[in-house]
PDB file of C-alpha atoms and ligand atoms in Angstrom:
ATOM      1  CA  MET A   1       6.591-120.639 103.032  1.00  0.00           C
ATOM      2  CA  SER A   2       6.238-122.234  99.415  1.00  0.00           C
ATOM      3  CA  ASN A   3       3.657-125.170 100.753  1.00  0.00           C
ATOM      4  CA  CYS A   4       1.745-123.129 103.084  1.00  0.00           C
ATOM      5  CA  LEU A   5      -1.617-121.889 102.128  1.00  0.00           C
ATOM      6  CA  PHE A   6      -2.110-118.898 103.574  1.00  0.00           C
ATOM      7  CA  CYS A   7       0.468-117.642 102.457  1.00  0.00           C
ATOM      8  CA  LYS A   8      -0.279-118.572  99.015  1.00  0.00           C
ATOM      9  CA  ILE A   9      -3.596-116.221  99.870  1.00  0.00           C
ATOM     10  CA  ILE A  10      -1.212-113.447 100.660  1.00  0.00           C
ATOM     11  CA  ALA A  11       0.814-114.177  97.758  1.00  0.00           C
ATOM     12  CA  GLY A  12      -2.692-114.048  95.686  1.00  0.00           C
ATOM     13  CA  GLU A  13      -2.127-117.384  94.750  1.00  0.00           C
ATOM     14  CA  ILE A  14      -5.116-118.632  95.659  1.00  0.00           C
ATOM     15  CA  PRO A  15      -8.653-116.445  96.098  1.00  0.00           C
ATOM     16  CA  SER A  16     -10.114-114.751  98.967  1.00  0.00           C
ATOM     17  CA  THR A  17     -12.438-112.421 100.488  1.00  0.00           C
ATOM     18  CA  LYS A  18     -10.163-109.911 102.135  1.00  0.00           C
ATOM     19  CA  VAL A  19     -11.689-107.756 104.672  1.00  0.00           C
ATOM     20  CA  TYR A  20      -8.476-105.901 105.859  1.00  0.00           C
ATOM     21  CA  GLU A  21      -4.901-105.093 104.271  1.00  0.00           C
ATOM     22  CA  ASP A  22      -2.399-103.564 105.339  1.00  0.00           C
ATOM     23  CA  ASP A  23       1.932-104.129 104.989  1.00  0.00           C
ATOM     24  CA  THR A  24       2.092-107.008 107.685  1.00  0.00           C
ATOM     25  CA  VAL A  25      -1.673-108.042 108.456  1.00  0.00           C
ATOM     26  CA  LEU A  26      -4.036-109.641 106.204  1.00  0.00           C
ATOM     27  CA  ALA A  27      -7.751-110.494 107.072  1.00  0.00           C
ATOM     28  CA  PHE A  28     -10.178-112.602 105.009  1.00  0.00           C
ATOM     29  CA  ARG A  29     -13.244-114.242 105.441  1.00  0.00           C
ATOM     30  CA  ASP A  30     -13.072-117.991 106.458  1.00  0.00           C
ATOM     31  CA  ILE A  31     -14.076-120.723 103.507  1.00  0.00           C
ATOM     32  CA  ALA A  32     -16.499-122.316 105.928  1.00  0.00           C
ATOM     33  CA  PRO A  33     -17.584-119.904 108.663  1.00  0.00           C
ATOM     34  CA  GLN A  34     -18.747-121.233 111.957  1.00  0.00           C
ATOM     35  CA  ALA A  35     -20.545-118.451 112.886  1.00  0.00           C
ATOM     36  CA  PRO A  36     -22.341-115.552 110.695  1.00  0.00           C
ATOM     37  CA  THR A  37     -19.328-113.886 110.750  1.00  0.00           C
ATOM     38  CA  HIS A  38     -16.124-115.930 110.814  1.00  0.00           C
ATOM     39  CA  ILE A  39     -13.221-113.991 109.896  1.00  0.00           C
ATOM     40  CA  LEU A  40      -9.227-115.145 109.876  1.00  0.00           C
ATOM     41  CA  VAL A  41      -6.437-112.609 110.939  1.00  0.00           C
ATOM     42  CA  ILE A  42      -3.113-113.519 109.804  1.00  0.00           C
ATOM     43  CA  PRO A  43       0.400-112.051 109.778  1.00  0.00           C
ATOM     44  CA  LYS A  44       2.164-111.388 106.197  1.00  0.00           C
ATOM     45  CA  THR A  45       5.122-113.044 107.649  1.00  0.00           C
ATOM     46  CA  HIS A  46       5.036-116.839 107.828  1.00  0.00           C
ATOM     47  CA  ILE A  47       4.484-117.923 111.692  1.00  0.00           C
ATOM     48  CA  GLY A  48       3.357-121.547 112.137  1.00  0.00           C
ATOM     49  CA  SER A  49       1.599-120.998 114.715  1.00  0.00           C
ATOM     50  CA  VAL A  50       1.213-118.990 118.456  1.00  0.00           C
ATOM     51  CA  ALA A  51       4.135-121.982 119.720  1.00  0.00           C
ATOM     52  CA  GLU A  52       6.251-119.846 117.055  1.00  0.00           C
ATOM     53  CA  ILE A  53       5.819-116.227 118.661  1.00  0.00           C
ATOM     54  CA  THR A  54       9.447-114.714 120.220  1.00  0.00           C
ATOM     55  CA  ALA A  55      10.239-111.541 121.189  1.00  0.00           C
ATOM     56  CA  GLU A  56      11.206-111.205 117.416  1.00  0.00           C
ATOM     57  CA  ASN A  57       8.449-111.653 115.849  1.00  0.00           C
ATOM     58  CA  SER A  58       5.576-110.507 118.470  1.00  0.00           C
ATOM     59  CA  ALA A  59       5.007-107.075 117.332  1.00  0.00           C
ATOM     60  CA  VAL A  60       2.966-108.238 114.593  1.00  0.00           C
ATOM     61  CA  VAL A  61       0.628-110.292 117.229  1.00  0.00           C
ATOM     62  CA  ALA A  62      -0.007-106.823 119.056  1.00  0.00           C
ATOM     63  CA  HIS A  63      -0.908-105.534 115.554  1.00  0.00           C
ATOM     64  CA  ILE A  64      -3.277-108.137 115.036  1.00  0.00           C
ATOM     65  CA  PHE A  65      -5.576-107.478 117.994  1.00  0.00           C
ATOM     66  CA  GLU A  66      -5.683-103.724 116.799  1.00  0.00           C
ATOM     67  CA  VAL A  67      -6.761-105.269 113.479  1.00  0.00           C
ATOM     68  CA  ILE A  68      -9.461-107.949 115.713  1.00  0.00           C
ATOM     69  CA  ALA A  69     -10.688-104.805 117.635  1.00  0.00           C
ATOM     70  CA  ALA A  70     -11.001-102.205 114.401  1.00  0.00           C
ATOM     71  CA  ILE A  71     -12.688-105.199 112.165  1.00  0.00           C
ATOM     72  CA  ALA A  72     -15.148-106.298 114.766  1.00  0.00           C
ATOM     73  CA  LYS A  73     -16.226-102.345 115.124  1.00  0.00           C
ATOM     74  CA  ALA A  74     -16.653-102.595 111.456  1.00  0.00           C
ATOM     75  CA  GLU A  75     -18.295-105.877 111.149  1.00  0.00           C
ATOM     76  CA  GLY A  76     -21.014-104.441 113.977  1.00  0.00           C
ATOM     77  CA  LEU A  77     -20.327-107.241 116.500  1.00  0.00           C
ATOM     78  CA  LYS A  78     -21.632-104.688 118.849  1.00  0.00           C
ATOM     79  CA  ASN A  79     -23.023-108.104 121.125  1.00  0.00           C
ATOM     80  CA  GLY A  80     -19.453-109.095 121.358  1.00  0.00           C
ATOM     81  CA  TYR A  81     -17.083-111.951 119.518  1.00  0.00           C
ATOM     82  CA  ARG A  82     -14.535-114.995 120.292  1.00  0.00           C
ATOM     83  CA  VAL A  83     -11.279-114.800 119.079  1.00  0.00           C
ATOM     84  CA  VAL A  84      -9.850-118.241 119.110  1.00  0.00           C
ATOM     85  CA  SER A  85      -5.993-119.388 117.761  1.00  0.00           C
ATOM     86  CA  ASN A  86      -5.697-122.956 117.340  1.00  0.00           C
ATOM     87  CA  CYS A  87      -2.086-124.704 118.070  1.00  0.00           C
ATOM     88  CA  GLY A  88      -0.852-128.049 117.082  1.00  0.00           C
ATOM     89  CA  ASP A  89      -3.130-131.132 117.087  1.00  0.00           C
ATOM     90  CA  ASP A  90      -4.465-131.229 120.154  1.00  0.00           C
ATOM     91  CA  ALA A  91      -6.402-127.855 119.355  1.00  0.00           C
ATOM     92  CA  GLY A  92      -6.978-129.130 115.718  1.00  0.00           C
ATOM     93  CA  GLN A  93      -5.211-126.888 114.029  1.00  0.00           C
ATOM     94  CA  THR A  94      -5.052-127.507 110.250  1.00  0.00           C
ATOM     95  CA  VAL A  95      -3.950-124.540 108.411  1.00  0.00           C
ATOM     96  CA  HIS A  96       0.305-124.231 110.244  1.00  0.00           C
ATOM     97  CA  HIS A  97       0.129-120.432 109.494  1.00  0.00           C
ATOM     98  CA  LEU A  98      -0.423-118.220 112.788  1.00  0.00           C
ATOM     99  CA  HIS A  99      -4.267-117.116 112.415  1.00  0.00           C
ATOM    100  CA  TYR A 100      -6.621-115.754 114.614  1.00  0.00           C
ATOM    101  CA  HIS A 101     -10.323-116.311 113.901  1.00  0.00           C
ATOM    102  CA  ILE A 102     -13.009-113.990 114.835  1.00  0.00           C
ATOM    103  CA  LEU A 103     -16.345-115.599 115.261  1.00  0.00           C
ATOM    104  CA  GLY A 104     -19.536-113.235 116.057  1.00  0.00           C
ATOM    105  CA  GLY A 105     -22.644-112.774 114.814  1.00  0.00           C
ATOM    106  CA  LYS A 106     -24.874-115.206 117.115  1.00  0.00           C
ATOM    107  CA  LYS A 107     -24.603-116.578 120.407  1.00  0.00           C
ATOM    108  CA  LEU A 108     -21.340-118.564 120.467  1.00  0.00           C
ATOM    109  CA  ALA A 109     -21.519-122.055 122.152  1.00  0.00           C
ATOM    110  CA  VAL A 110     -19.805-121.138 125.854  1.00  0.00           C
ATOM    111  CA  GLU A 111     -18.143-124.936 125.567  1.00  0.00           C
ATOM    112  CA  MET A 112     -13.908-124.650 125.594  1.00  0.00           C
ATOM    113  CA  ALA A 113     -12.853-128.117 125.682  1.00  0.00           C
TER     114      ALA A 113
HETATM  115  P1  5GP B 201      -7.803-124.077 111.909  1.00  0.00           P
HETATM  116  O1  5GP B 201      -8.599-125.681 112.071  1.00  0.00           O
HETATM  117  O2  5GP B 201      -6.323-124.149 111.562  1.00  0.00           O
HETATM  118  O3  5GP B 201      -7.640-122.832 113.226  1.00  0.00           O
HETATM  119  O4  5GP B 201      -8.311-123.175 110.799  1.00  0.00           O
HETATM  120  C1  5GP B 201      -8.143-122.996 109.768  1.00  0.00           C
HETATM  121  C2  5GP B 201      -9.253-122.600 108.956  1.00  0.00           C
HETATM  122  O5  5GP B 201      -8.783-122.543 107.886  1.00  0.00           O
HETATM  123  C3  5GP B 201     -10.560-123.025 108.923  1.00  0.00           C
HETATM  124  O6  5GP B 201     -11.332-122.275 109.490  1.00  0.00           O
HETATM  125  C4  5GP B 201     -10.935-123.557 107.365  1.00  0.00           C
HETATM  126  O7  5GP B 201     -12.363-123.465 107.374  1.00  0.00           O
HETATM  127  C5  5GP B 201     -10.367-122.134 106.894  1.00  0.00           C
HETATM  128  N1  5GP B 201      -9.825-122.254 105.293  1.00  0.00           N
HETATM  129  C6  5GP B 201      -8.852-123.532 104.729  1.00  0.00           C
HETATM  130  N2  5GP B 201      -8.626-123.348 103.869  1.00  0.00           N
HETATM  131  C7  5GP B 201      -9.223-122.321 103.275  1.00  0.00           C
HETATM  132  C8  5GP B 201      -9.273-121.356 102.228  1.00  0.00           C
HETATM  133  O8  5GP B 201      -8.543-121.778 100.977  1.00  0.00           O
HETATM  134  N3  5GP B 201      -9.680-119.874 101.742  1.00  0.00           N
HETATM  135  C9  5GP B 201      -9.958-119.855 103.259  1.00  0.00           C
HETATM  136  N4  5GP B 201     -10.684-118.144 102.950  1.00  0.00           N
HETATM  137  N5  5GP B 201     -10.218-120.167 104.612  1.00  0.00           N
HETATM  138  C10 5GP B 201      -9.936-121.986 104.291  1.00  0.00           C
HETATM  139 ZN1   ZN B 202       2.521-119.661 105.718  1.00  0.00          ZN
END
């Protein structure tokens, strides 16, 4: 998607602090961290949100969760962490390229809504 911020980060047109990269997945630090560790994990193919996950593209989502577990370990998040994906307007999604937030490094608020 030519006008997608995260596609531009994948293409290297916008710089990011990369944490992990392979053929299908990229992880980088959030520009406005909400916790001491705040990393975004995204598929390299453009998927708009959780709502666009299908049987045809879900293999990358399974891989993303393997990557999340490995990143959390590498970042030393021994006490736990939160994985969040905002989907659509009611959830406050601001970037319309599927992404999973990894939040950790402090005791997180338990409020979910
Ligand atoms: P959302 O609100 O869609 O769930 O999350 C989008 C996230 O992307 C936000 O946490 C925001 O801080 C982050 N973000 C927005 N623009 C950039 C950017 O240019 N670089 C990085 N690294 N993160 C960004
Ligand atoms: Zn995109």
